[in-house]
Coordinates of C-alpha atoms and ligand atoms in Angstrom, one line a residue:
M1 CA 9.3 -15.4 7.9
D2 CA 5.8 -16.8 7.7
T3 CA 3.4 -15.5 5.0
L4 CA 0.7 -13.5 6.5
L5 CA -1.1 -12.3 3.4
E6 CA -1.0 -13.6 -0.1
V7 CA -2.7 -11.7 -2.9
K8 CA -3.0 -13.9 -6.1
D9 CA -4.2 -12.9 -9.5
L10 CA -6.4 -10.1 -8.1
R11 CA -8.6 -8.3 -10.7
I12 CA -10.9 -5.5 -9.8
D13 CA -13.1 -3.6 -12.2
F14 CA -15.4 -0.6 -11.6
R15 CA -18.6 -0.1 -13.5
T16 CA -19.0 3.5 -14.5
Y17 CA -21.3 5.5 -16.9
G18 CA -18.4 5.6 -19.3
G19 CA -17.8 1.8 -19.2
E20 CA -15.7 -0.6 -17.1
V21 CA -12.5 0.6 -15.6
H22 CA -10.0 -2.2 -15.1
A23 CA -8.4 -0.7 -12.0
V24 CA -6.5 -3.8 -10.7
R25 CA -5.3 -6.3 -13.3
S26 CA -3.9 -9.5 -12.0
V27 CA -1.9 -8.3 -9.0
N28 CA 0.2 -10.8 -7.0
F29 CA 2.3 -10.2 -3.9
E30 CA 2.7 -11.5 -0.4
V31 CA 3.3 -10.0 3.0
R32 CA 5.4 -11.8 5.7
A33 CA 4.9 -11.5 9.4
G34 CA 6.7 -8.5 10.9
E35 CA 7.9 -7.0 7.6
T36 CA 7.1 -3.6 6.0
L37 CA 6.1 -3.9 2.4
G38 CA 6.0 -0.7 0.4
I39 CA 3.6 -0.3 -2.6
V40 CA 4.6 2.5 -4.9
G41 CA 3.5 4.0 -8.1
E42 CA 1.8 7.1 -9.6
S43 CA -1.7 8.1 -8.7
G44 CA -4.3 5.8 -10.3
C45 CA -2.0 2.8 -10.5
G46 CA -4.2 0.7 -8.3
K47 CA -2.4 1.0 -4.9
S48 CA -5.3 2.3 -2.9
V49 CA -7.9 0.1 -4.6
T50 CA -5.7 -2.9 -3.7
A51 CA -5.5 -1.8 -0.1
K52 CA -9.2 -1.2 0.2
A53 CA -9.8 -4.6 -1.5
I54 CA -7.8 -6.3 1.2
M55 CA -10.0 -4.6 3.9
K56 CA -13.1 -5.3 1.8
L57 CA -14.0 -1.6 1.9
L58 CA -14.9 -1.3 -1.8
A59 CA -18.6 -0.8 -2.5
T60 CA -19.8 -3.6 -4.7
P61 CA -21.2 -2.3 -7.1
P62 CA -19.6 -0.3 -8.6
A63 CA -16.5 -2.4 -7.8
T64 CA -16.4 -6.1 -8.9
Y65 CA -13.9 -8.6 -7.7
R66 CA -13.4 -10.1 -11.1
S67 CA -11.0 -12.9 -10.0
G68 CA -8.3 -13.9 -7.7
S69 CA -7.9 -14.4 -4.0
I70 CA -6.6 -12.5 -0.9
R71 CA -5.5 -15.1 1.6
F72 CA -5.0 -13.8 5.2
L73 CA -3.6 -16.6 7.4
G74 CA -4.9 -19.1 4.9
K75 CA -8.5 -17.7 4.7
D76 CA -9.7 -16.1 1.5
L77 CA -11.0 -12.7 2.3
V78 CA -12.7 -12.3 -1.1
Q79 CA -15.0 -15.2 -0.4
M80 CA -15.6 -14.1 3.2
K81 CA -19.1 -13.0 4.4
E82 CA -19.3 -9.4 5.8
R83 CA -20.1 -10.8 9.2
E84 CA -16.9 -12.7 9.3
M85 CA -14.9 -9.8 7.8
E86 CA -16.1 -7.6 10.6
K87 CA -14.3 -9.8 13.1
I88 CA -11.0 -9.4 11.2
R89 CA -11.3 -5.7 10.2
G90 CA -10.0 -3.5 13.0
N91 CA -8.9 -6.5 15.0
D92 CA -6.4 -8.6 12.9
V93 CA -6.0 -6.1 10.0
S94 CA -6.4 -2.4 10.4
M95 CA -5.9 0.6 8.2
I96 CA -4.5 4.1 8.6
F97 CA -5.8 6.5 6.0
Q98 CA -4.3 9.6 4.5
D99 CA -6.8 12.0 5.9
P100 CA -7.8 11.2 9.5
M101 CA -10.4 14.0 9.4
T102 CA -12.5 12.0 6.9
S103 CA -11.9 8.7 8.7
L104 CA -12.5 9.7 12.3
N105 CA -16.1 10.2 13.2
P106 CA -16.4 14.0 13.7
T107 CA -19.4 13.6 16.1
S108 CA -17.8 11.2 18.5
R109 CA -15.1 11.9 21.1
V110 CA -11.7 10.5 20.2
G111 CA -11.5 8.3 23.4
F112 CA -14.9 6.8 22.7
Q113 CA -13.9 5.9 19.1
I114 CA -10.9 3.9 20.4
I115 CA -13.0 2.3 23.3
E116 CA -15.7 1.3 20.8
S117 CA -13.2 -0.7 18.8
L118 CA -11.9 -2.5 21.9
L119 CA -15.4 -3.3 23.1
K120 CA -16.3 -4.7 19.7
H121 CA -13.3 -7.0 19.3
Q122 CA -11.9 -7.8 22.7
R123 CA -13.6 -9.1 25.8
L124 CA -12.9 -6.1 28.1
S125 CA -15.1 -4.2 30.6
R126 CA -15.8 -0.6 29.8
N127 CA -13.3 0.4 32.5
E128 CA -10.5 -1.8 31.1
A129 CA -11.2 -0.5 27.6
H130 CA -11.0 3.1 28.9
Q131 CA -7.6 2.3 30.5
K132 CA -6.3 0.6 27.4
A133 CA -7.4 3.5 25.2
L134 CA -5.6 5.9 27.6
E135 CA -2.4 3.9 27.4
M136 CA -2.6 3.8 23.6
L137 CA -2.9 7.6 23.4
K138 CA 0.1 7.9 25.7
L139 CA 2.0 5.4 23.6
V140 CA 1.5 7.4 20.4
G141 CA 2.7 10.5 22.2
I142 CA -0.5 12.5 22.6
P143 CA 0.0 15.0 25.5
Q144 CA -2.6 15.2 28.3
P145 CA -4.3 12.0 27.2
E146 CA -7.0 12.1 29.9
K147 CA -8.1 15.5 28.6
R148 CA -7.7 14.4 24.9
M149 CA -9.9 11.3 25.4
N150 CA -12.9 13.6 25.8
Q151 CA -12.2 15.9 22.9
Y152 CA -13.6 15.7 19.4
P153 CA -11.4 15.2 16.2
H154 CA -11.7 18.9 15.2
E155 CA -10.0 19.9 18.5
F156 CA -6.9 18.0 17.5
S157 CA -4.1 19.3 15.2
G158 CA -3.4 17.3 11.9
G159 CA -0.5 15.5 13.4
M160 CA -2.4 14.6 16.6
R161 CA -5.4 13.3 14.5
Q162 CA -3.0 11.1 12.6
R163 CA -1.5 9.8 16.0
A164 CA -5.1 9.2 17.2
M165 CA -5.7 7.2 14.0
I166 CA -2.6 5.1 14.6
A167 CA -3.8 4.5 18.2
M168 CA -7.1 3.3 16.9
A169 CA -5.4 1.1 14.3
L170 CA -3.1 -0.5 16.9
V171 CA -5.3 -0.8 19.9
C172 CA -6.4 -4.4 19.2
N173 CA -2.8 -5.5 18.4
P174 CA -3.4 -6.3 14.7
K175 CA -1.2 -8.7 12.8
L176 CA -1.2 -6.4 9.7
I177 CA -1.6 -2.6 9.3
I178 CA -2.3 -1.1 5.9
A179 CA -1.1 2.5 5.9
D180 CA -2.4 4.4 2.8
E181 CA -0.2 7.6 2.4
P182 CA -0.2 8.0 6.2
T183 CA 2.0 11.1 6.2
T184 CA 1.3 12.8 2.9
A185 CA -1.0 15.4 4.5
L186 CA 1.6 16.3 7.3
D187 CA 4.5 18.6 7.4
V188 CA 8.0 17.0 7.3
T189 CA 8.7 17.3 11.0
I190 CA 5.4 15.6 12.0
Q191 CA 6.0 13.1 9.1
A192 CA 9.3 12.0 10.6
Q193 CA 7.7 11.7 14.1
I194 CA 4.9 9.6 12.8
L195 CA 7.2 7.3 10.8
E196 CA 9.5 6.9 13.8
L197 CA 6.5 6.0 15.9
M198 CA 5.2 3.4 13.4
K199 CA 8.7 1.8 13.3
D200 CA 9.0 1.8 17.1
I201 CA 5.6 0.2 17.6
Q202 CA 6.3 -2.4 14.9
S203 CA 9.5 -3.4 16.5
K204 CA 7.7 -3.9 19.8
S205 CA 4.7 -5.8 18.5
N206 CA 6.1 -7.6 15.3
T207 CA 3.2 -6.2 13.3
A208 CA 3.5 -6.4 9.5
I209 CA 2.9 -3.1 7.6
I210 CA 1.8 -2.5 4.0
L211 CA 2.9 1.1 3.3
I212 CA 1.2 2.7 0.3
T213 CA 3.0 5.8 -0.8
H214 CA 4.3 7.7 -3.8
D215 CA 7.1 9.1 -1.6
L216 CA 10.3 7.0 -2.4
G217 CA 12.1 8.7 0.5
V218 CA 9.5 7.2 2.9
V219 CA 10.0 3.8 1.2
A220 CA 13.8 3.9 1.6
E221 CA 13.4 4.8 5.3
M222 CA 10.7 2.3 6.3
C223 CA 10.4 -0.7 4.0
D224 CA 12.0 -4.1 3.8
R225 CA 10.6 -5.0 0.4
V226 CA 8.9 -3.0 -2.4
V227 CA 6.2 -3.7 -4.9
V228 CA 6.1 -1.2 -7.9
M229 CA 2.7 -0.8 -9.5
Y230 CA 1.8 0.7 -12.9
A231 CA -1.5 0.9 -14.6
G232 CA -3.2 -1.6 -12.3
K233 CA -0.3 -4.2 -12.5
V234 CA 2.7 -5.1 -10.5
V235 CA 5.8 -4.4 -12.7
E236 CA 8.6 -5.0 -10.3
T237 CA 9.2 -6.4 -6.8
G238 CA 12.3 -6.7 -4.7
S239 CA 14.1 -5.9 -1.5
V240 CA 14.4 -2.1 -0.9
V241 CA 18.2 -2.3 -1.6
D242 CA 17.7 -4.1 -4.9
I243 CA 15.0 -1.7 -6.0
F244 CA 17.0 1.4 -5.2
Q245 CA 20.4 0.1 -6.3
K246 CA 19.7 -2.1 -9.2
P247 CA 16.2 -1.5 -10.5
K248 CA 15.3 -3.6 -13.6
H249 CA 12.1 -2.3 -14.9
P250 CA 12.2 1.0 -17.0
Y251 CA 9.3 2.4 -15.0
T252 CA 11.1 1.9 -11.7
K253 CA 14.2 3.4 -13.2
G254 CA 12.1 6.4 -14.3
L255 CA 10.6 6.8 -10.9
L256 CA 14.0 6.8 -9.2
K257 CA 15.4 9.3 -11.7
S258 CA 12.5 11.7 -11.2
V259 CA 13.1 12.3 -7.4
P260 CA 16.1 13.9 -5.7
R261 CA 18.4 11.6 -3.7
F262 CA 21.2 12.4 -1.3
D263 CA 23.6 10.0 -3.1
M264 CA 23.0 11.6 -6.6
D265 CA 25.3 14.1 -8.4
R266 CA 23.8 17.5 -7.8
N267 CA 24.8 18.6 -11.3
V268 CA 22.6 15.9 -12.9
A269 CA 19.1 17.3 -13.6
L270 CA 16.0 15.3 -12.5
S271 CA 14.2 13.7 -15.4
P272 CA 10.4 13.2 -15.2
I273 CA 8.7 10.3 -17.0
I274 CA 7.1 12.0 -20.0
G275 CA 3.5 11.2 -20.9
S276 CA 0.7 9.7 -18.8
P277 CA -0.5 6.2 -17.8
P278 CA -2.8 4.4 -20.3
D279 CA -6.6 4.6 -20.2
L280 CA -7.8 1.8 -18.0
F281 CA -11.2 1.7 -19.7
S282 CA -9.3 -0.1 -22.5
P283 CA -5.8 -1.0 -21.4
P284 CA -3.3 -1.7 -24.2
K285 CA -2.7 -5.2 -25.5
G286 CA 1.0 -5.2 -24.9
C287 CA 3.1 -3.7 -22.2
S288 CA 1.2 -0.8 -20.4
F289 CA 4.4 1.3 -20.2
Y290 CA 5.1 1.0 -24.0
A291 CA 4.0 4.6 -24.9
R292 CA 6.4 6.1 -22.3
C293 CA 9.3 3.7 -22.4
D294 CA 12.7 4.7 -23.8
Y295 CA 13.6 1.0 -24.4
A296 CA 10.3 -0.1 -26.1
M297 CA 10.7 -2.8 -28.7
K298 CA 8.3 -4.3 -31.3
I299 CA 7.4 -7.2 -29.0
C300 CA 6.3 -4.8 -26.2
K301 CA 3.4 -3.4 -28.3
E302 CA 1.9 -6.8 -29.0
Y303 CA 2.6 -9.0 -25.9
D304 CA 2.3 -8.1 -22.3
P305 CA 5.3 -9.4 -20.3
E306 CA 4.8 -11.5 -17.2
L307 CA 6.6 -11.0 -13.9
E308 CA 9.9 -13.0 -14.2
K309 CA 12.6 -13.7 -11.6
V310 CA 15.5 -11.3 -12.3
G311 CA 17.5 -11.9 -9.1
N312 CA 17.4 -13.8 -5.9
N313 CA 14.4 -12.0 -4.6
Q314 CA 13.6 -9.6 -7.4
T315 CA 11.0 -9.9 -10.2
S316 CA 10.3 -7.6 -13.2
A317 CA 7.7 -7.6 -15.9
C318 CA 9.7 -6.4 -18.9
W319 CA 10.7 -8.0 -22.1
L320 CA 14.2 -6.6 -21.6
N321 CA 14.7 -8.9 -18.6
H322 CA 12.9 -11.8 -20.2
P323 CA 15.1 -14.8 -21.0
M324 CA 13.2 -15.4 -24.3
A325 CA 13.6 -11.8 -25.5
N326 CA 17.3 -11.9 -24.5
A327 CA 17.8 -15.1 -26.5
R328 CA 16.2 -13.4 -29.6
N329 CA 17.8 -10.1 -28.8
N330 CA 20.9 -10.6 -30.9
K331 CA 22.1 -7.3 -29.5
T332 CA 19.4 -5.3 -31.3
P333 CA 16.4 -5.4 -29.0
Q334 CA 14.5 -2.8 -31.1
N335 CA 14.2 -5.5 -33.8
I336 CA 12.4 -8.1 -31.7
Ligands
SF4_1 FE1 9.6 -0.9 -21.9 FE2 9.1 -3.1 -23.4 FE3 10.0 -3.3 -20.9 FE4 7.5 -2.5 -21.4 S1 8.3 -4.5 -21.9 S2 8.9 -1.6 -19.9 S3 7.8 -1.2 -23.2 S4 11.1 -2.4 -22.6

């Protein structure tokens, strides 16, 4: 599969009254055409900041792109002028947010908001744009689309607003959709419908999806590959099967142990990851997971492990998986 998006050594800081927050710290990953990539991790791990950075939706200041690149079809979005970015945003790359009520314009009719995007990015007459918007509302399963075109967002239910957002995101046939917690605010029935709808549309249009979520059930259902983030860094990547069946990083293992699964023994209690993520005003020198890790070694406190290959298509940033640490391990890793 061709690489659509490549994020390399991305670092983003935020200037605050309390100092600089190092929210994204050397993040690397790629998205291939037509695949669904899940980005998971606790709140504050940098998932949403990374997503907004790709869309160039971060206000600068307070945000600063410290280093790195975000290459979309070979072009670096970080260096791109806002005028050029406007041609890509909503057209080639679009975003579905967690709360459509704060993303849809409450003062404009839903139909108009979809038409506006079409008129901006595609050479269509107003009539053609109206027809296409209507088709899109039908495609996402909104009943009575003619009537709904003329309604305002507050007249839609939560699930319908999310469907309208998906219609807006898809109307220009983007190559990449970034969905940031798209179903978190919805009840489980609507959640299942929305996920099914996204899968269906993806299979028809070969759109790539970056799915940002803390819900591992959604990841298992939707994704081909997974990126696990912790404290602004990528700590593990792999296929969804590898991540769920043979996770390598202690944080990934902890995440999986903390949520119920159908295939787990019902008599085994869930175990949360004790403690909280480090303060990103002054991140630790060594491994960011050191304070919460059951396998921590001396080396972990001093040196931050890099992402290393641990399988065919799996990488992990942990000294336990590092060939050098294993060589020195001598069966007593705590002594390294
Ligand atoms: Fe735990 Fe050390 Fe691995 Fe970090 S590097 S996850 S502290 S074992």
